mmCIF file of C-alpha atoms and ligand atoms in Angstrom:
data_model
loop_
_atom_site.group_PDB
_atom_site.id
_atom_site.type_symbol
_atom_site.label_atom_id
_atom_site.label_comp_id
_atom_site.label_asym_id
_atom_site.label_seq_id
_atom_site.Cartn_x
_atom_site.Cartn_y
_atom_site.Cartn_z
ATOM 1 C CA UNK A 1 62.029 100.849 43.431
ATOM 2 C CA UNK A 2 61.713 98.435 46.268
ATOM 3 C CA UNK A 3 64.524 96.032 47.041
ATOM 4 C CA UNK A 4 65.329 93.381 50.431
ATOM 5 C CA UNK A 5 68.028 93.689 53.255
ATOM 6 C CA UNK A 6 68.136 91.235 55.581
ATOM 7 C CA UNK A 7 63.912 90.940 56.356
ATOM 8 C CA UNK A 8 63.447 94.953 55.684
ATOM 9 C CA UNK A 9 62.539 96.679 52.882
ATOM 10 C CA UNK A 10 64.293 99.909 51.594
ATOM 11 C CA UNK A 11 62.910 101.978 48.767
ATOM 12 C CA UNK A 12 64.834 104.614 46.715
ATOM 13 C CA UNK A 13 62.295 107.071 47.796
ATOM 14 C CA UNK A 14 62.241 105.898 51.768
ATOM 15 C CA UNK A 15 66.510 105.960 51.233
ATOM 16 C CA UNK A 16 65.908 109.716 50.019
ATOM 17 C CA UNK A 17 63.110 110.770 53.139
ATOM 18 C CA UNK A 18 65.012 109.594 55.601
ATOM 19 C CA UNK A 19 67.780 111.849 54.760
ATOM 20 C CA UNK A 20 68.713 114.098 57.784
ATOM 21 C CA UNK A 21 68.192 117.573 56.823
ATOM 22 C CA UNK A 22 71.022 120.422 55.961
ATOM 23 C CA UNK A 23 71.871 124.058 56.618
ATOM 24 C CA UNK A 24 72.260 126.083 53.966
ATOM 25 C CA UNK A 25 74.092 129.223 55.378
ATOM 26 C CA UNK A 26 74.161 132.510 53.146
ATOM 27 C CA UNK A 27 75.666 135.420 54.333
ATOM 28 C CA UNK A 28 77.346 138.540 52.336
ATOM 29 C CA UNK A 29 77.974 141.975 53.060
ATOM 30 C CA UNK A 30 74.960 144.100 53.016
ATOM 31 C CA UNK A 31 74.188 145.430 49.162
ATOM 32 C CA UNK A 32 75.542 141.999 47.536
ATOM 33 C CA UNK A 33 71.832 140.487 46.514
ATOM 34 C CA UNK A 34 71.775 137.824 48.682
ATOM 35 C CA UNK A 35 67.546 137.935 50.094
ATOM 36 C CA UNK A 36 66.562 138.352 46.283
ATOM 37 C CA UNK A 37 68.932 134.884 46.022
ATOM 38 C CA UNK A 38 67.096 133.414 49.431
ATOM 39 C CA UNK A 39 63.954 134.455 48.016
ATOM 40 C CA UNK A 40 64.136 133.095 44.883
ATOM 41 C CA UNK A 41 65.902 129.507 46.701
ATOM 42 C CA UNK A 42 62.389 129.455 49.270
ATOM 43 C CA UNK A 43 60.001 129.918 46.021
ATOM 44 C CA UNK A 44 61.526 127.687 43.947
ATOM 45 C CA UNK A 45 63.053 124.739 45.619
ATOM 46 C CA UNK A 46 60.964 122.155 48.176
ATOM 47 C CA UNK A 47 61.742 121.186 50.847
ATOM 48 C CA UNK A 48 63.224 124.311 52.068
ATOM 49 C CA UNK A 49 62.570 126.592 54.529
ATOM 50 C CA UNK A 50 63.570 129.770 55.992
ATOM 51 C CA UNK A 51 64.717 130.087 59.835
ATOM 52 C CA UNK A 52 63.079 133.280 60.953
ATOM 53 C CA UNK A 53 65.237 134.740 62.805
ATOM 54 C CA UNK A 54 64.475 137.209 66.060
ATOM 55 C CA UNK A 55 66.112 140.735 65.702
ATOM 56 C CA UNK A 56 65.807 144.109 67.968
ATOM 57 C CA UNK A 57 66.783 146.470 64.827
ATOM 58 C CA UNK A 58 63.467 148.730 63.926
ATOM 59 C CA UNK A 59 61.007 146.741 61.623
ATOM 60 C CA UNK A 60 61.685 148.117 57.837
ATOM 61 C CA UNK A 61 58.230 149.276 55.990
ATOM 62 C CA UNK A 62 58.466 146.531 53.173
ATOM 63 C CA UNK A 63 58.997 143.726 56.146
ATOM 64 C CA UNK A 64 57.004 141.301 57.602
ATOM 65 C CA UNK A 65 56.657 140.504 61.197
ATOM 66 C CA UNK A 66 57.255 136.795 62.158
ATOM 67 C CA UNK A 67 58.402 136.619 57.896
ATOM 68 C CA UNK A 68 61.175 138.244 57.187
ATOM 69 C CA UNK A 69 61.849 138.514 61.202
ATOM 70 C CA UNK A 70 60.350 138.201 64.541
ATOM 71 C CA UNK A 71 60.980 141.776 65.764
ATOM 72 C CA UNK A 72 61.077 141.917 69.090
ATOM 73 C CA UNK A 73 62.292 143.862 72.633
ATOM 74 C CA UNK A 74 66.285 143.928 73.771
ATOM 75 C CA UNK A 75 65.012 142.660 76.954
ATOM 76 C CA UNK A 76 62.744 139.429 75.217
ATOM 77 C CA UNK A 77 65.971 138.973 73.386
ATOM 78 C CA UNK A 78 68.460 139.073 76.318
ATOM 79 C CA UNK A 79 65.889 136.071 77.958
ATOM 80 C CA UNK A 80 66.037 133.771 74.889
ATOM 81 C CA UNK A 81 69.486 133.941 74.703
ATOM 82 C CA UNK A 82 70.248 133.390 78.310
ATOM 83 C CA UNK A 83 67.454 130.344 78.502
ATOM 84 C CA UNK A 84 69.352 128.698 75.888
ATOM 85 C CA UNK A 85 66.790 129.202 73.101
ATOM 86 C CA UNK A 86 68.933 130.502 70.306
ATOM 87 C CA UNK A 87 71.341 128.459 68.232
ATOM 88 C CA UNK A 88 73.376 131.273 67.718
ATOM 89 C CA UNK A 89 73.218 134.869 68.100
ATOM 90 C CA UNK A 90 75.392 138.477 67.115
ATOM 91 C CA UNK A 91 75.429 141.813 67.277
ATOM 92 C CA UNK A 92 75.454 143.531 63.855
ATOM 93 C CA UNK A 93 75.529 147.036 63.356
ATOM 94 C CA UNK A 94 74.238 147.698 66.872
ATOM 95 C CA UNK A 95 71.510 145.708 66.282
ATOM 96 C CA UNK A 96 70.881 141.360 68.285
ATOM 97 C CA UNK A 97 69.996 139.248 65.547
ATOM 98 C CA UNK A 98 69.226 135.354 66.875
ATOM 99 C CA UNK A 99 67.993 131.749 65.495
ATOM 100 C CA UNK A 100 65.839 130.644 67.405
ATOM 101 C CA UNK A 101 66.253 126.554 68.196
ATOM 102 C CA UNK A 102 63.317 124.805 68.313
ATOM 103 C CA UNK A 103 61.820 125.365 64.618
ATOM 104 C CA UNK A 104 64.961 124.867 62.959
ATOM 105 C CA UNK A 105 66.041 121.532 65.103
ATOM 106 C CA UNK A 106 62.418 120.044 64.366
ATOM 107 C CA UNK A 107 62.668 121.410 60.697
ATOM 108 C CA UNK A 108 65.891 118.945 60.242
ATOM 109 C CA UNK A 109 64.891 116.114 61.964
ATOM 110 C CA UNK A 110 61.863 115.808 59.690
ATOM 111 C CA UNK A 111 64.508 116.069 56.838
ATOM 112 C CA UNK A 112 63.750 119.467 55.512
ATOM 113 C CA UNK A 113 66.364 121.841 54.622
ATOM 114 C CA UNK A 114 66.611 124.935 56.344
ATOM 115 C CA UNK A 115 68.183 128.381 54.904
ATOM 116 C CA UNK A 116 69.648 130.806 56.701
ATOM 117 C CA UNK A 117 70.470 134.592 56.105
ATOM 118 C CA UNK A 118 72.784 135.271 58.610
ATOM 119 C CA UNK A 119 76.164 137.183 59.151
ATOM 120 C CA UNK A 120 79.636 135.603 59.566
ATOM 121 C CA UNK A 121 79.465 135.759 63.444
ATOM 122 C CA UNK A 122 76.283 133.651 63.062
ATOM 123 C CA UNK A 123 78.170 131.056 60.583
ATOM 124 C CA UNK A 124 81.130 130.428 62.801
ATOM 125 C CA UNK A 125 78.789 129.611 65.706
ATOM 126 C CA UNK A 126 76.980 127.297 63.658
ATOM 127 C CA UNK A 127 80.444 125.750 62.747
ATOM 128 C CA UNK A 128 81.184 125.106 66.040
ATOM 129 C CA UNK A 129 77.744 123.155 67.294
ATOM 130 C CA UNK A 130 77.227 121.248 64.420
ATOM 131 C CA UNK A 131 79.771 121.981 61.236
ATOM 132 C CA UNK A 132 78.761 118.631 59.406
ATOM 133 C CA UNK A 133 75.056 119.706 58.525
ATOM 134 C CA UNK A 134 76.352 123.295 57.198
ATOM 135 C CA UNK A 135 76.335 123.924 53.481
ATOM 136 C CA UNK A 136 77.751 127.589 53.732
ATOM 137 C CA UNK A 137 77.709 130.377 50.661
ATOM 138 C CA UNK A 138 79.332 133.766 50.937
ATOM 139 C CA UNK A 139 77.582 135.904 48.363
ATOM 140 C CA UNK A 140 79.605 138.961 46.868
ATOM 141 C CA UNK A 141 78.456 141.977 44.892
ATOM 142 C CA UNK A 142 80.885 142.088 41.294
ATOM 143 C CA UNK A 143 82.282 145.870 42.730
ATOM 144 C CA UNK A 144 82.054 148.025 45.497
ATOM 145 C CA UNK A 145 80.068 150.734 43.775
ATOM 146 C CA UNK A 146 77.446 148.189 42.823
ATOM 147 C CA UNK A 147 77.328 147.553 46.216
ATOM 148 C CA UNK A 148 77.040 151.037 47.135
ATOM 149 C CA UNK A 149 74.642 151.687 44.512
ATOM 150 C CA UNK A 150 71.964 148.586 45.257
ATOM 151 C CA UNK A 151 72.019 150.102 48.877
ATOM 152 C CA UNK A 152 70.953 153.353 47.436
ATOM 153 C CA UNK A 153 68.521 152.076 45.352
ATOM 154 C CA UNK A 154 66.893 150.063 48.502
ATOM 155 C CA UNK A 155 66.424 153.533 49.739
ATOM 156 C CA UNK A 156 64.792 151.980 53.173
ATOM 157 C CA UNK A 157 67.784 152.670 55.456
ATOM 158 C CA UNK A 158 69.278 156.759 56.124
ATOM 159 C CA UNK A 159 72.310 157.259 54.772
ATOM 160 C CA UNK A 160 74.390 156.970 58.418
ATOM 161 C CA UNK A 161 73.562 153.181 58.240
ATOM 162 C CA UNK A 162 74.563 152.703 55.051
ATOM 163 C CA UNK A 163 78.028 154.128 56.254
ATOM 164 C CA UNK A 164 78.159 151.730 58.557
ATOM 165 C CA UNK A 165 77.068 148.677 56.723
ATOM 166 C CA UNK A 166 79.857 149.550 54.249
ATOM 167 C CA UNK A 167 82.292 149.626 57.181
ATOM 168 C CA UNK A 168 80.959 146.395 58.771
ATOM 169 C CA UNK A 169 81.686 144.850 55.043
ATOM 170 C CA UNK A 170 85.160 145.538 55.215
ATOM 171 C CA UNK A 171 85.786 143.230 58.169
ATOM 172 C CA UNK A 172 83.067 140.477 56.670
ATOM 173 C CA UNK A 173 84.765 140.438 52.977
ATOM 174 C CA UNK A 174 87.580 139.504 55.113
ATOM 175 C CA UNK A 175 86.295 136.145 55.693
ATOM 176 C CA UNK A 176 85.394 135.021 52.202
ATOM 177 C CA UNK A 177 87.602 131.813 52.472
ATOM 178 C CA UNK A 178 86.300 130.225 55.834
ATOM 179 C CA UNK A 179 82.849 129.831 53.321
ATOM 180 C CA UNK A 180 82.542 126.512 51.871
ATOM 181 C CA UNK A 181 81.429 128.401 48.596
ATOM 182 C CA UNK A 182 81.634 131.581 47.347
ATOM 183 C CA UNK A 183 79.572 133.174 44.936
ATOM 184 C CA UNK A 184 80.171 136.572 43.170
ATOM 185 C CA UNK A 185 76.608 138.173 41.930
ATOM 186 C CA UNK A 186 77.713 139.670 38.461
ATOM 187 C CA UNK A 187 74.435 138.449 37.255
ATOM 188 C CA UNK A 188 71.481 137.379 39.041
ATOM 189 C CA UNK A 189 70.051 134.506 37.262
ATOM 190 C CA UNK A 190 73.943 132.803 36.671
ATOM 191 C CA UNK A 191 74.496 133.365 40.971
ATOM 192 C CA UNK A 192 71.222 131.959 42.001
ATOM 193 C CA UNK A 193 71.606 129.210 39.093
ATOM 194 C CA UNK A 194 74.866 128.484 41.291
ATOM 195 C CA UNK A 195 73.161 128.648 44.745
ATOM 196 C CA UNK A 196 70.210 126.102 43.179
ATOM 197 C CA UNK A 197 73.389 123.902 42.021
ATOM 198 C CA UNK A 198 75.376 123.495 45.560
ATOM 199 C CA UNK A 199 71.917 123.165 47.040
ATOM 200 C CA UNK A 200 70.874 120.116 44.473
ATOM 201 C CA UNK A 201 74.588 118.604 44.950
ATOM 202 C CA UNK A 202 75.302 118.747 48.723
ATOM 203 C CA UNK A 203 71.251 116.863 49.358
ATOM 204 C CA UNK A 204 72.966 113.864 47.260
ATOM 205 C CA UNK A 205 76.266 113.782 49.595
ATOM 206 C CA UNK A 206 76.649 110.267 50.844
ATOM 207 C CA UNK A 207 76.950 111.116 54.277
ATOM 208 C CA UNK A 208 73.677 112.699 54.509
ATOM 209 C CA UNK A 209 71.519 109.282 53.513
ATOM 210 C CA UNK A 210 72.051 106.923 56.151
ATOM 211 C CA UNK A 211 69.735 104.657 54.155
ATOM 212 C CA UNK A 212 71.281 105.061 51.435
ATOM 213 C CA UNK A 213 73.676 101.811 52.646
ATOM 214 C CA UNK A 214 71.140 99.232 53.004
ATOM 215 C CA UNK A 215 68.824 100.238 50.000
ATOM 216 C CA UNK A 216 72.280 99.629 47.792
ATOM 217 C CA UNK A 217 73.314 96.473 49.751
ATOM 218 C CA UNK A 218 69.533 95.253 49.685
ATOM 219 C CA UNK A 219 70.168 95.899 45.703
ATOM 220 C CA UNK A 220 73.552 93.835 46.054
ATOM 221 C CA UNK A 221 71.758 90.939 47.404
ATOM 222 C CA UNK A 222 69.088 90.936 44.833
ATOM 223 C CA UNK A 223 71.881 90.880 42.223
ATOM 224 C CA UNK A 224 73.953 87.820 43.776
ATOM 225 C CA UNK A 225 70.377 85.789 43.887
ATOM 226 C CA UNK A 226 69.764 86.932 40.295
ATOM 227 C CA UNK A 227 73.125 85.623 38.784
ATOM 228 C CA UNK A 228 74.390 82.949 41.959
ATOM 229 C CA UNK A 229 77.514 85.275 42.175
ATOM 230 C CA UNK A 230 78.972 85.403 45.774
HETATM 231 P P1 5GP B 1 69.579 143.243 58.076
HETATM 232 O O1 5GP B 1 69.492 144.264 59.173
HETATM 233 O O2 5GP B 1 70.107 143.854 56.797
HETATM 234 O O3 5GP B 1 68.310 142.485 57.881
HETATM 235 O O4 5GP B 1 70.676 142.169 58.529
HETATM 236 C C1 5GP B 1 71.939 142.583 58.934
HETATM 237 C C2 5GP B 1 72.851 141.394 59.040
HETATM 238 O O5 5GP B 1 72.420 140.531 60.098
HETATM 239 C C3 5GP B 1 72.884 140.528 57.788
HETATM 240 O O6 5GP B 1 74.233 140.217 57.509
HETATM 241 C C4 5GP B 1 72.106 139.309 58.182
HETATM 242 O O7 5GP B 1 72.569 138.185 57.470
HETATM 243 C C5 5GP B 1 72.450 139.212 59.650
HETATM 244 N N1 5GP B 1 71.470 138.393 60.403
HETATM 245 C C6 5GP B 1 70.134 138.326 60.233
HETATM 246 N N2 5GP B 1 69.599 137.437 61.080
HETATM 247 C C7 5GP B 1 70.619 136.928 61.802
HETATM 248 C C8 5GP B 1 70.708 135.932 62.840
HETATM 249 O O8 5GP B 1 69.731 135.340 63.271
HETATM 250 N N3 5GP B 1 71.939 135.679 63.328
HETATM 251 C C9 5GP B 1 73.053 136.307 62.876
HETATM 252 N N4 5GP B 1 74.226 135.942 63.407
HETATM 253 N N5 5GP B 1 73.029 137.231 61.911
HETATM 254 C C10 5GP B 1 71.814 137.548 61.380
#
């Protein structure tokens, strides 16, 4: 649909491309299902990518270097963050965990969504720099002992850091209602069908298509010279 604003020409389609793109933040205690949630989000929805992020914890067997993480050396991640080239960083469970700038700020710009799987330390930074382009879900698992039991069942991390994931949960849980959504995952399908929802919703906020103004008054003016209203 193509309509005039004052010489220029705005269509639905350019009003929708030109919208800036959003951060869609998920973080939950380990053991609550939130990567099979990001995974399914990154298959199934365009438009959306995944910020890598860098991390100095041990690579796990079923993970990908430079997918599921750049895995690198305390002392390359010490650099980055002191030149500036993380958005945010933490330390979780003795670990540095970073996202890195540059893909994510060229990512947005060319009006792609970007997801991120990062902890509550992460969020609150991201709050700070640039709180009007963060969509933020805090994924919980329906009990504890499903928690405790999915963390089993991963079997990929000794049973000392599973301890102290379920420790580090207790002081995350904690901060359930500084999340702009919350989720709990009772049931796979019904939490991502809820993820998929706030994603769908918050692209169509207002404030995120500045076109979105002159393709409707271009629209308004088409409608006064169709009917001579003022
Ligand atoms: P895991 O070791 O299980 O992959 O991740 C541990 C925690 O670190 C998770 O809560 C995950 O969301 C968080 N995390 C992963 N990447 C980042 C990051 O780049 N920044 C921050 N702040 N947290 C991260």
């Amino acid at each position: 649909m193509t309509t005039a604003t004052g010489g220029t020409m705005v269509t639905s389609e350019e009003a929708e491309a030109r919208r800036r793109g959003l951060m869609l933040v998920l973080s939950s205690p380990s053991g609550a299902g939130k990567s099979t949630i990001a995974r399914q989000l990154l298959d199934q929805e365009t438009n959306l990518k995944l910020s890598v992020s860098v991390t100095t914890r041990p690579r796990r067997s079923s993970e990908i270097d430079g997918v599921h993480y750049h895995f690198i050396s305390r002392e390359r991640f010490e650099q980055m963050r002191d030149r500036g080239e993380l958005l945010e960083w933490a330390e979780v469970h003795g670990n540095y965990y970073g996202t890195p700038r540059d893909p994510v700020e060229e990512a947005l710009g060319l009006g792609q969504d970007v997801l991120f799987d990062i902890d509550i330390q992460g969020t609150f930074q991201l709050y700070e720099a640039v709180r009007p382009d963060v969509v933020s879900l805090f994924i919980l698992p329906p009990s504890i002992a499903e928690m405790k039991s999915r963390l089993h069942r991963r079997a990929e991390d000794a049973e000392d850091v599973i301890q102290r994931r379920l420790k580090t949960a207790v002081g995350e849980m904690k901060h359930w209602n500084e999340y702009d959504y919350v989720i709990i995952n009772d049931d796979l399908q019904r939490a991502y069908d809820g993820a998929r929802s706030i994603l769908r919703a918050e692209r169509l906020r207002r404030e995120r298509s500045p076109a979105i103004g002159p393709f409707i008054e271009g629209m308004v003016e088409d409608l006064k010279r169709e009917t001579g209203e003022d």
